[in-house]
Every structure is written in structure tokens, then in C-alpha cells.
Short mmCIF file of C-alpha atoms and ligand atoms in Angstrom, two decimals:
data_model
loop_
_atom_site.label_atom_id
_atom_site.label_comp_id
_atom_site.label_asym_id
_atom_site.label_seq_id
_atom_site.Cartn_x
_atom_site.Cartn_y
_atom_site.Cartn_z
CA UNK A 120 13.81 47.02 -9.86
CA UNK A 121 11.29 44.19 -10.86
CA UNK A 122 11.78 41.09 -13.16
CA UNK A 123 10.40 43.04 -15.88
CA UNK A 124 12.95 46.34 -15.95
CA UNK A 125 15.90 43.50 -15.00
CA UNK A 126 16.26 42.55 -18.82
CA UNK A 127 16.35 38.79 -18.28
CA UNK A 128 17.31 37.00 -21.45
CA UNK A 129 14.05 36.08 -23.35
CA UNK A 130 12.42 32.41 -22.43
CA UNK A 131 13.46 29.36 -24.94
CA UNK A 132 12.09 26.54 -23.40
CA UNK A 133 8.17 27.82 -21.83
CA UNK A 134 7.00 24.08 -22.16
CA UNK A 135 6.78 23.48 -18.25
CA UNK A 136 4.80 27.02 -18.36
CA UNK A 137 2.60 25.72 -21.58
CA UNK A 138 1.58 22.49 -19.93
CA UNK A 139 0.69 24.24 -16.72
CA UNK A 140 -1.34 26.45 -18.47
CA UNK A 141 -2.76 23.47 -20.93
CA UNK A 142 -1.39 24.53 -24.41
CA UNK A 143 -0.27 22.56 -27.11
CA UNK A 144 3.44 21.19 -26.48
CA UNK A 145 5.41 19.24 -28.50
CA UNK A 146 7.63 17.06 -25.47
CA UNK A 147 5.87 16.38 -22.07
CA UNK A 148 8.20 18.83 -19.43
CA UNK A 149 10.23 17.19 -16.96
CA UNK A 150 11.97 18.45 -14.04
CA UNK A 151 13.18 16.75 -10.50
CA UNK A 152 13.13 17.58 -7.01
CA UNK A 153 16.47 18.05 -5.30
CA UNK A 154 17.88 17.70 -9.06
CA UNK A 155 20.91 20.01 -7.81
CA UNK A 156 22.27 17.97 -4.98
CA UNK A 157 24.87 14.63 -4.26
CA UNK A 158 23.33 12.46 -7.16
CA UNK A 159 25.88 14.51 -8.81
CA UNK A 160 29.36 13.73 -8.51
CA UNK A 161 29.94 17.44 -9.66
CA UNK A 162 28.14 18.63 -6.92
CA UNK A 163 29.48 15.94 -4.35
CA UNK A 164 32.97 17.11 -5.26
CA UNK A 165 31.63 21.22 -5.09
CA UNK A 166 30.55 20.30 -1.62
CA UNK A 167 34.04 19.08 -0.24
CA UNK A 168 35.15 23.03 -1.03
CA UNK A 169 32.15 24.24 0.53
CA UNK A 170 29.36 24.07 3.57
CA UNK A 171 25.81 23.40 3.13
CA UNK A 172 24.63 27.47 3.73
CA UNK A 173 27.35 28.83 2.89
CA UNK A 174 26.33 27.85 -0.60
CA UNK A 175 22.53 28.80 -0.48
CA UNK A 176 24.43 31.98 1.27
CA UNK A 177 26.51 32.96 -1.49
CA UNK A 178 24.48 33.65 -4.72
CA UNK A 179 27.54 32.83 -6.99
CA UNK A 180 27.77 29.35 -4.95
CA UNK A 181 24.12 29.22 -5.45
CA UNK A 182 23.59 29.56 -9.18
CA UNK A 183 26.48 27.41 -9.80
CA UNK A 184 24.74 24.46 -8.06
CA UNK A 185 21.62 25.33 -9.51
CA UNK A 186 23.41 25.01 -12.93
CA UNK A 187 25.03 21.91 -12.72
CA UNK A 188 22.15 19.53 -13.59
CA UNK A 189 21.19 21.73 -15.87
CA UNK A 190 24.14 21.41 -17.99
CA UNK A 191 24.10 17.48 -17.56
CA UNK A 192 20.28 17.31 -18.48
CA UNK A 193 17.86 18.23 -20.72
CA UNK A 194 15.55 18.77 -18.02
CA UNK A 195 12.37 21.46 -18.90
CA UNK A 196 13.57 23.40 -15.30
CA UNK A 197 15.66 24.75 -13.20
CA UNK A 198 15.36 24.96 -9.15
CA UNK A 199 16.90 27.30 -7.39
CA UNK A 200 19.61 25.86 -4.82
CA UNK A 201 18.57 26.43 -1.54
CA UNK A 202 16.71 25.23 1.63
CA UNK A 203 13.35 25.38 2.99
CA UNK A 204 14.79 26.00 6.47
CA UNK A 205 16.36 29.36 5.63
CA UNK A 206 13.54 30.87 7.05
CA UNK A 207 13.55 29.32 10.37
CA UNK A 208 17.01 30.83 10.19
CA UNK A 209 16.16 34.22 9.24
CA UNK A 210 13.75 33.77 12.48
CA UNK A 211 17.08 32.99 14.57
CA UNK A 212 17.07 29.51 14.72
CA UNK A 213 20.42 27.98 14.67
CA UNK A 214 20.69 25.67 11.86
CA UNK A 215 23.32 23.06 11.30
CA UNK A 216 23.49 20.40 8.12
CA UNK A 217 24.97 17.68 9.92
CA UNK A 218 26.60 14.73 7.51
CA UNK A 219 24.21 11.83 7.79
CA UNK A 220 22.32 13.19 10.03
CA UNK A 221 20.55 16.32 8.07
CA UNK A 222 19.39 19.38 9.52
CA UNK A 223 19.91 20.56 13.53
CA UNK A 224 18.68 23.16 15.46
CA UNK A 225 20.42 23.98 18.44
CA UNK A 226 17.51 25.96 19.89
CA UNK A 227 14.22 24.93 18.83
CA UNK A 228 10.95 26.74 19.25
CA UNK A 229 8.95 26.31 22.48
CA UNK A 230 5.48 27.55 23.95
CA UNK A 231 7.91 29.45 26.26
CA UNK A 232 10.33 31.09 23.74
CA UNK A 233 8.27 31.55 20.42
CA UNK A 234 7.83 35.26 20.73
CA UNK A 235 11.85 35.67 20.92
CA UNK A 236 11.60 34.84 16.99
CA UNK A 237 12.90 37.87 14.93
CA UNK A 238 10.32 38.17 12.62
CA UNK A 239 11.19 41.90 11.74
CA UNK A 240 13.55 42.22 9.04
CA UNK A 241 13.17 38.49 8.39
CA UNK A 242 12.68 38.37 4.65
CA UNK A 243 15.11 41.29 4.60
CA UNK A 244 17.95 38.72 5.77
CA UNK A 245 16.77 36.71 2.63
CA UNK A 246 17.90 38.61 0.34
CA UNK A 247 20.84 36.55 -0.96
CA UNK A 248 18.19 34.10 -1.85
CA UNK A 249 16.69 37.05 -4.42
CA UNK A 250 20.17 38.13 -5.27
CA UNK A 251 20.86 34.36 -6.33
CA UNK A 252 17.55 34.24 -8.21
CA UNK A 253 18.30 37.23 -9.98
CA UNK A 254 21.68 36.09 -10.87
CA UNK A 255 21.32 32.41 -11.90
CA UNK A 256 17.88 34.09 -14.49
CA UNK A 257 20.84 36.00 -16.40
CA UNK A 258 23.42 32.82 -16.67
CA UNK A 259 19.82 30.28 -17.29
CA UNK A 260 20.48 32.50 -20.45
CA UNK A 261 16.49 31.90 -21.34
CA UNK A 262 17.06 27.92 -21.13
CA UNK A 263 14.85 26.50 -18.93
CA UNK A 264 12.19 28.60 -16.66
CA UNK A 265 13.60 29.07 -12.83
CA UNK A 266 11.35 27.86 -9.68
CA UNK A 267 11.86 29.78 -6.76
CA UNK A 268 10.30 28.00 -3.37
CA UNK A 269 9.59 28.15 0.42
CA UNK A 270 8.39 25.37 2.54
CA UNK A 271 4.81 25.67 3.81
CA UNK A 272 3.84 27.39 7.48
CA UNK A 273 2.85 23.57 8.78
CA UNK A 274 6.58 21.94 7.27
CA UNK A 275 8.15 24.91 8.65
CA UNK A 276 6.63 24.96 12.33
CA UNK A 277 7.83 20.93 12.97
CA UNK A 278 11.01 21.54 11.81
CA UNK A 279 11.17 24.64 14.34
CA UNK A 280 9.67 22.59 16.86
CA UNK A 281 11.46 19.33 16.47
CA UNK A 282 14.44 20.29 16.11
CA UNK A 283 15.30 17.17 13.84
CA UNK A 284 14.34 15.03 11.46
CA UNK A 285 11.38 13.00 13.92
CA UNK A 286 9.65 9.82 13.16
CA UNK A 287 6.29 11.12 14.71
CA UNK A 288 6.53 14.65 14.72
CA UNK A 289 4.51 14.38 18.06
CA UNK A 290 6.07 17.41 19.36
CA UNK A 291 5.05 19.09 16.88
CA UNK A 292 1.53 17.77 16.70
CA UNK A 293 1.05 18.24 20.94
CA UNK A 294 0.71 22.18 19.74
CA UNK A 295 -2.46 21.02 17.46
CA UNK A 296 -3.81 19.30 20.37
CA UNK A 297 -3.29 20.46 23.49
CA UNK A 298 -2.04 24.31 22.72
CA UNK A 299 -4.39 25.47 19.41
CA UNK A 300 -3.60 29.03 19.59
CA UNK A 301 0.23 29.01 19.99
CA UNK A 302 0.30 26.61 17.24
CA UNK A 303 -2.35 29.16 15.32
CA UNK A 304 -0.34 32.01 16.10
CA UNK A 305 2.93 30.54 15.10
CA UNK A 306 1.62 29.30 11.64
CA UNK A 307 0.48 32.61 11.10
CA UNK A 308 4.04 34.09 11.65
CA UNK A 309 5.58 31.49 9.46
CA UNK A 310 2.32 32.59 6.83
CA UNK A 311 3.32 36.40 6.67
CA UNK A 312 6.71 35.45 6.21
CA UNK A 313 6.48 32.90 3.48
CA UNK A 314 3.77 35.58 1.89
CA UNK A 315 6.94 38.30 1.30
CA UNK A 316 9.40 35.88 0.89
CA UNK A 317 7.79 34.43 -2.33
CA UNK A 318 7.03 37.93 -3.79
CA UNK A 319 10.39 38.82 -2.99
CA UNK A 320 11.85 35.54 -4.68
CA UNK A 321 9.19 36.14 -7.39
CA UNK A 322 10.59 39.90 -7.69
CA UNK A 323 14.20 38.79 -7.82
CA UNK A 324 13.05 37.07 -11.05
CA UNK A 325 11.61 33.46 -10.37
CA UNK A 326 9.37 32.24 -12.82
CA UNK A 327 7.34 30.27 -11.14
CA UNK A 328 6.86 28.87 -7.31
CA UNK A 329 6.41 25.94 -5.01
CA UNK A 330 5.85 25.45 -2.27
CA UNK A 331 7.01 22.18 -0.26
CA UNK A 332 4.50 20.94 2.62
CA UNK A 333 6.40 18.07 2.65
CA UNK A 334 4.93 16.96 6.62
CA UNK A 335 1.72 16.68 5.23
CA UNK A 336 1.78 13.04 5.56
CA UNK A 337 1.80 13.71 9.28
CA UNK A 338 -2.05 14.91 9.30
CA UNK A 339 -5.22 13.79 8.54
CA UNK A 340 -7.75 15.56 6.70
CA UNK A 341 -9.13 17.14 9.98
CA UNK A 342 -5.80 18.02 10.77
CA UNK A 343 -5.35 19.79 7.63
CA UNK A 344 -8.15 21.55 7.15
CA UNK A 345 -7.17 23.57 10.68
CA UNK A 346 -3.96 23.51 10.48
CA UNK A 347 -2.92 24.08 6.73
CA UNK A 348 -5.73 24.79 4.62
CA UNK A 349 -6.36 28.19 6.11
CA UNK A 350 -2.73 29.32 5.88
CA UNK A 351 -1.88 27.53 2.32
CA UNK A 352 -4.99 29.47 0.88
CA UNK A 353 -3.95 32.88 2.55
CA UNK A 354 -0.20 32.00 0.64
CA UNK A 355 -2.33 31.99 -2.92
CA UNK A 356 -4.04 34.66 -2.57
CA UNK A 357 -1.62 37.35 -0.40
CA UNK A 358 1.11 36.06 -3.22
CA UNK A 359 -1.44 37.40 -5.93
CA UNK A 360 -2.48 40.23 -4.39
CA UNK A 361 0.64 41.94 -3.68
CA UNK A 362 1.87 41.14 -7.14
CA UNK A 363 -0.99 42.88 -8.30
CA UNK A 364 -0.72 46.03 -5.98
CA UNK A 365 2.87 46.41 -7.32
CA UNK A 366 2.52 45.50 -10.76
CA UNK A 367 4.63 42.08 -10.77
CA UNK A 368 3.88 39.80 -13.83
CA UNK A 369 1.88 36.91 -11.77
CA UNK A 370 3.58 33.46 -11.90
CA UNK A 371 2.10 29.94 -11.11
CA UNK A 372 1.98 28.31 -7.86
CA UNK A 373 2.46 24.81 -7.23
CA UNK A 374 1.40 23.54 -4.10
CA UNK A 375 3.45 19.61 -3.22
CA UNK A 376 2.09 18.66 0.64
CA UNK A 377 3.72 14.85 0.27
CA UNK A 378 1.28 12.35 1.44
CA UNK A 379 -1.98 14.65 1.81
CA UNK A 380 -4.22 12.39 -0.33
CA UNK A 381 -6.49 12.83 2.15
CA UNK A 382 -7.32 16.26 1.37
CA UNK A 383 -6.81 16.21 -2.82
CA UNK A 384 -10.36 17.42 -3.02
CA UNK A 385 -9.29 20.72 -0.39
CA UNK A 386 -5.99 21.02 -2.47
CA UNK A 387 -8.05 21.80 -5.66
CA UNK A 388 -9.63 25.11 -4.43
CA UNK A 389 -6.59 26.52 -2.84
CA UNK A 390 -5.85 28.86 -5.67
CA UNK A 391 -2.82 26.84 -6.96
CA UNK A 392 -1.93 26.17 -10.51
CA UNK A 393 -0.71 22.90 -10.13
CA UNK A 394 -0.98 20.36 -7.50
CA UNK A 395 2.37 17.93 -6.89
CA UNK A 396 1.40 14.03 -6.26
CA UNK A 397 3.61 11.99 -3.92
CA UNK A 398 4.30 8.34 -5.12
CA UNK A 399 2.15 6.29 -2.94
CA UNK A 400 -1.05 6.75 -4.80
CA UNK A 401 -1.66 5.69 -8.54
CA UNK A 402 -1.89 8.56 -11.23
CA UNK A 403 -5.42 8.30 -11.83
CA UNK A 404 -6.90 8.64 -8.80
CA UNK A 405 -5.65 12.32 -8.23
CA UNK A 406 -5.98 13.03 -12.17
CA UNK A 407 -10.12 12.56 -11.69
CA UNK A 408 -10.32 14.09 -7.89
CA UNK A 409 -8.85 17.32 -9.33
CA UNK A 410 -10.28 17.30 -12.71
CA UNK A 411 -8.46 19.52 -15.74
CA UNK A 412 -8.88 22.97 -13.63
CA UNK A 413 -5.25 22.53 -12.36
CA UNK A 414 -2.30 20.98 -13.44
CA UNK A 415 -0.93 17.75 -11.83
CA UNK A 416 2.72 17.30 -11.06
CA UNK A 417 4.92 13.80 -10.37
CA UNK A 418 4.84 11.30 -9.60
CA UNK A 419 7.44 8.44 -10.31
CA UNK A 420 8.72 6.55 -7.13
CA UNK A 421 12.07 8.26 -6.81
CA UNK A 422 13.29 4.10 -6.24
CA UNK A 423 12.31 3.17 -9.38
CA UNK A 424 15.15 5.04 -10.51
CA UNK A 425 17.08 1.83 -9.31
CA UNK A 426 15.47 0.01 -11.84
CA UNK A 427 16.85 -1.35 -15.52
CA UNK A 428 16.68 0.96 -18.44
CA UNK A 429 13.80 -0.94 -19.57
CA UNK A 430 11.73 -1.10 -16.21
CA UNK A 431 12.08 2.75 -16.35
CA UNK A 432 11.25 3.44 -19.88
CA UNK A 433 7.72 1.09 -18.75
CA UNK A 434 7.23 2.32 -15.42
CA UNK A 435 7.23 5.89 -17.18
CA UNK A 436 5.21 4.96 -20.02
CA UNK A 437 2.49 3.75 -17.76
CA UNK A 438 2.64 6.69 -15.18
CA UNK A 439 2.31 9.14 -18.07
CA UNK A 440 -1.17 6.93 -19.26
CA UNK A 441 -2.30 7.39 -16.12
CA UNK A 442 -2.01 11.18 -15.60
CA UNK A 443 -3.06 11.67 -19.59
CA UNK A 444 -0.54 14.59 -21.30
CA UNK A 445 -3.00 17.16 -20.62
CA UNK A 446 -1.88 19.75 -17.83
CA UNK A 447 0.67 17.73 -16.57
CA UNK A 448 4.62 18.14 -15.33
CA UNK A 449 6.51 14.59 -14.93
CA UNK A 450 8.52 15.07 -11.78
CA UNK A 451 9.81 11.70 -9.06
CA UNK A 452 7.03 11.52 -6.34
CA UNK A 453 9.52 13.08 -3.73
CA UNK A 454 13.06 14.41 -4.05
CA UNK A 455 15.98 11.93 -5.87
CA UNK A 456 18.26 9.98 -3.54
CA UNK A 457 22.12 10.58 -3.44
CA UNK A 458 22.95 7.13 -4.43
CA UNK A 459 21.24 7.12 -7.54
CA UNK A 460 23.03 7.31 -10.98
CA UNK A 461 23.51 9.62 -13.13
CA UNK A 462 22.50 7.08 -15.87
CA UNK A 463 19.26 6.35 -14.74
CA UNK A 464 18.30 10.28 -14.10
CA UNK A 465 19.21 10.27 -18.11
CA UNK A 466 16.79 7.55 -19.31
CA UNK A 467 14.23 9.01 -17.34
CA UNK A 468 14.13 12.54 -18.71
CA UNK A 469 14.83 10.84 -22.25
CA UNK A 470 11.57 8.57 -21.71
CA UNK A 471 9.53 11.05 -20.95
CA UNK A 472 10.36 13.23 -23.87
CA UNK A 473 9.95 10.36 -26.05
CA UNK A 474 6.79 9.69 -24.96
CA UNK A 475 4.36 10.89 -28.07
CA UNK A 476 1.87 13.89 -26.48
O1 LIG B 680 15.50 20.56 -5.40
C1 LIG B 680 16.60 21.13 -5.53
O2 LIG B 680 17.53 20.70 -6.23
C2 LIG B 680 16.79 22.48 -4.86
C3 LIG B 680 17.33 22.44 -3.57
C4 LIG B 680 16.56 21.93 -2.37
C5 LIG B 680 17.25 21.44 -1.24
N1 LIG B 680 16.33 21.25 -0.24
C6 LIG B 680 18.71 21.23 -1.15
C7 LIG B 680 19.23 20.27 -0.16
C8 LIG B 680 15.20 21.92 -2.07
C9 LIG B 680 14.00 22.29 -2.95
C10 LIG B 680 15.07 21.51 -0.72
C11 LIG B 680 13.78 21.45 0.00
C12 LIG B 680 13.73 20.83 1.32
N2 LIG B 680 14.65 20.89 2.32
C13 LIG B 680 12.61 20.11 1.81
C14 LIG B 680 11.33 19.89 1.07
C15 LIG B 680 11.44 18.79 0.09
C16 LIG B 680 11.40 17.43 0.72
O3 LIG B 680 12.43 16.74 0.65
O4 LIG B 680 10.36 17.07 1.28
C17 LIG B 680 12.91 19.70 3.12
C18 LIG B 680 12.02 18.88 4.02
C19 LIG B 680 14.20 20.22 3.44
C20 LIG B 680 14.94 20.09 4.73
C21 LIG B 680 16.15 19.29 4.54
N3 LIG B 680 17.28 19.74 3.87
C22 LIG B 680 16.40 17.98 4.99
C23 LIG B 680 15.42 17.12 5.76
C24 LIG B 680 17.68 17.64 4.59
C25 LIG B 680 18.42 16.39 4.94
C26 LIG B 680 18.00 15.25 4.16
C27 LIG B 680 18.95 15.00 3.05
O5 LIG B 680 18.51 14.82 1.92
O6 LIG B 680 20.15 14.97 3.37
C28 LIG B 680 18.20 18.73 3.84
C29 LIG B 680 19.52 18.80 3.20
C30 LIG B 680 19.61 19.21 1.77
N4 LIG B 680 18.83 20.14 1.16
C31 LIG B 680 20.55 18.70 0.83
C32 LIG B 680 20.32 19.38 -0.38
C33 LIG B 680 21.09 19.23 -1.66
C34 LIG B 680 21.65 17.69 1.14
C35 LIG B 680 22.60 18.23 2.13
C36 LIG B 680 24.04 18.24 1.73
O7 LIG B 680 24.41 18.61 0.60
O8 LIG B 680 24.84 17.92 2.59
#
């Protein structure tokens, strides 16, 4: 079965899809990353019942989650809940979400055991991930379009490698020096995985994907030109291919690699639809690097959601100037913080759709 013979409820709200695409909208879209998570007392509360993965684990658990801000917001989107590091787990990497500490792996990846990952069958063992796609598209009822997403080959690999959260990631980055081809050979891995994975999630019934190269701001642009240009452009155009071979309605891609100004100008020609923007840069800058041929995405500093109702309403009002109201999706410049309200989350979905396009 594909989306198309699943009988999803028809699509009410395409104006995150519109704006990617540069039609006419009436309301700027607005969606936020990690918009399902402890902001929320609701999901704060759901998470005292539950684990981390047994949630992304259990598709009901999933779309529930996925729901919740939903329901609270009139956001433009919905995320499915999950975790970018549910592929090093389908690899057989022991992951652990440790309170306050984040993710653990009991057994990184080393020059000595990386061919003991079990990349056969990987995206196989993913398929709660599609079955939770498939389900939260029928309760979505047609509300808000649904974002599947993976984390990049380069994101993926330090998290492997690291083991933890790192300030430096220079175990990670030793590979890119001093052992090229195990690093090459181990993005490439990570590459054909992420390629099925997002045709799978895409198959399941997501609407449209991105994908998170959130240690980007690790590299510099020589870095990233060997190390994820390569394997980000093989994503675009495997993802499109094989949705062509087996007649899958194409979706669009949105690339986010967090702090990669560097490279905007690379980013362009990767065969994404729309390129996220991290916070630390102003909105014009990447608005006339990548021109009108994609769509821009961001890029609020998730802090200034600490701010007073009016500092938000201004500090919204000027970011949107900035980017212009062609091709663009309001989104924080990286994923909301657990001790922000509620409140604030409110007035700055209601600012932006205020805001006269
Ligand atoms: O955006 C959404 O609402 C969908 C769900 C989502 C989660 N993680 C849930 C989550 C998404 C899109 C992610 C992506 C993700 N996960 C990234 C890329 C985005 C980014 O932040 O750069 C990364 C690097 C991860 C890995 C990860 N997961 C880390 C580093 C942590 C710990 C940091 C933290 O915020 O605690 C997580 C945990 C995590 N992933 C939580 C949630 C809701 C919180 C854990 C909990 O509930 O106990």
C-alpha cells in the first residue's frame, strides 16, 4: 500500500505546502521544532507514564504526542514524534535517554567495530516509525500537513561516535582527519539508510521531510563540502528517484544543517525545497545568498521566546521583514526549550499569522 491507495482524509490546511512552493497564501505558515515535547505540561505529565522510545516505539504513543501541540495550537504543521537516533539504534547501538543528561550509547562506534553495525534489515526495524506516520495522517484528520524526518549521515556518525552529547565533537572529527575512508565509508552506510528510511516514512504517508544536520556547526565549509555535501545531495536525489521508480507522489525536502552559514551558497544546489536558517545570522543575509529558487525556513532565537508579549510580537515583525513573505516557513532558529511557556509559544504563532502577507 502507498499514501495514495491509504485513503488519508483530504488536506485542509496546504499553506506550509503553498508557501514552499511560492503560491498565494492568505496567513504566513508556522510550525516549531521539538513542538511535541516538555514545553508541554501535557506531554511532561504523558512522560511520567511512559519512557522516551517506548513512545517513538509504540505508534499509538507516538501519534498521541505528535497530537498534543496540535490541539493546543494553531500551528500550520505537525511533526512526527520521534528521534533522529532511531537509526543508530536500528544499527545496534544501545541507546539510553538519560534525565538531564540526554541521549547514551553504551557502545559507540569505533574504527575497530564499525562493520559489526546491522545494516541489513535496518529500515525494516523502522517500521513502527511508518506505522506511526500512517496512523497519526488518519487522526491529523486533513488538519495540518505531517513532516516525517531523519537526521543527516554527518549528525548521525558523531552521535555514533561520541557516544554523548560532546562539546567538540573531536572524536568524531579525528575520522575526517586522520582516518578519511572509515569516516567515508561510514557516512555512506548512514546515506543508504537514511535514503530508504525517508521513502519508507514518505510511503507510510508523510507529507513532507527534513532532514536535521544539526552538527553542522561543527565544520567548516571545507569540511562540508567532503564530508556532507556529497552525501546530503545523494539523500535528494536517491529520495526522488525511488519515488519515481515506484510511483510515490514526490514531497518536499527541507534540508536544516544548524550553523552551516558557511556553506548557504552549497546548500542552494542540493536539490532541497527549502533550506532551514539557524538563529545566529540575520534573515537577510541567507534570503539574498539563496535567492527565490528555494524556500527559507526559521529563524526566531528559540530565547526570545522568554521575552514580553510585546518584544515577541516586534522581534517577529522584524524577522518576517527580513525574510520577505515570499517562499518562506516561520519556524524558532533551533528546537524550543522545556522551560518555556505555553503563553509565549501562543503569541508567537498568533504574531505571525497576524502579520499581513
Ligand atoms: O520536533 C518534534 O517535536 C519532534 C520530535 C523530535 C525529537 N527529537 C523529540 C525529542 C525531533 C525532530 C528530534 C530531533 C533530534 N533529536 C535532533 C535534531 C534537532 C536538534 O535539536 O538539533 C537531535 C540532535 C536529537 C538527539 C536528541 N534527542 C538529543 C540531543 C536529546 C537531548 C536533548 C534534550 O532536548 O533533552 C534528545 C531528546 C529528545 N528528543 C526529547 C524530545 C521530546 C526530550 C527527551 C525527553 O522527553 O526526555
Amino acid at each position: 500500500m502507498t499514501a495514495r491507495t491509504m485513503n488519508f482524509p483530504p488536506l485542509k490546511n496546504d499553506t506550509l505546502l503553498k508557501a514552499i512552493k511560492g503560491e498565494k497564501i492568505e496567513r504566513l505558515p508556522v510550525w516549531i521544532m521539538r513542538q511535541a515535547g516538555r514545553h508541554m505540561k501535557e506531554f511532561r505529565d504523558f512522560r511520567k507514564q511512559h519512557s522516551f522510545f517506548e513512545i517513538c516505539q509504540t505508534p499509538s504513543l507516538a501519534c498521541e504526542v505528535t497530537l498534543m501541540p496540535i490541539k493546543r495550537y494553531d500551528l500550520d504543521a505537525a511533526i512526527i514524534f520521534s528521534d533522529i537516533l532511531v537509526i543508530p539504534q536500528a544499527l545496534g547501538l544501545n541507546v539510553e535517554m538519560k534525565e538531564g543528561e540526554g541521549p547514551v550509547i553504551s557502545n559507540p562506534v569505533t574504527i575497530e567495530n564499525m562493520d559489526l553495525l546491522n545494516v541489513p534489515g535496518a529500515v525494516d526495524r523502522l517500521k513502527y516509525v511508518g506505522d506511526a506516520i500512517t496512523l497519526t495522517r488518519h487522526k491529523l484528520e486533513g488538519k495540518v500537513p505531517l513532516f516525517g524526518f531523519t537526521g543527516g549521515p554527518w549528525t548521525l556518525m558523531g552521535y555514533m561516535i561520541e557516544g554523548k552529547g560532546s562539546k567538540t565533537l573531536s572524536k568524531a572529527k579525528k575520522w575526517l582527519y586522520s582516518n578519511k575512508e572509515c569516516a567515508h565509508k561510514l557516512l555512506q552506510l548512514l546515506t543508504d539508510v537514511i535514503i530508504d528510511y525517508l521513502v519508507m516514512q514518505i510511503k507510510s504517508g508523510a507529507q513532507i521531510v527534513q532532514i536535521f544536520e544539526s552538527n553542522a556547526d561543527y565544520l567548516n565549509e571545507y569540511l562540508f563540502d567532503v564530508f556532507c555535501k556529497p552525501y546530503l545531495k545523494r539523500i535528494s536525489e536517491s529520495v526522488h528517484l525511488k519515488l519515481k521508480e515506484n510511483n510515490i507522489e514526490e514531497v518536499p525536502m527541507v534540508l536544516f544543517a544548524k550553523g552551516s552559514h558557511y556553506s548557504l551558497e552549497t546548500q542552494k544546489d542540493l536539490g532541497y525545497d527549502m533550506i532551514g536558517i539557524d538563529w545566529t545570522i540575520s534573515p537577510k543575509i541567507p534570503r539574498n545568498i539563496l535567492g527565490s529558487a528555494v524556500a527559507v525556513q526559521g529563524n526566531l532565537d528559540p530565547c526570545a521566546l522568554y521575552a514580553s508579549e510585546d518584544d515577541i510580537r516586534n522581534l517577529v515583525k522584524e524577522m518576517i521583514k527580513g525574510f520577505g513573505t515570499n517562499k518562506y516557513v516561520v519556524n524558532l532558529g533551533h528546537g524550543i526549550y522545556p522551560d518555556m511557556e505555553e503563553s509565549a509559544v501562543e503569541v508567537f504563532i498568533d504574531a505571525v499569522h497576524k502579520y499581513r502577507v
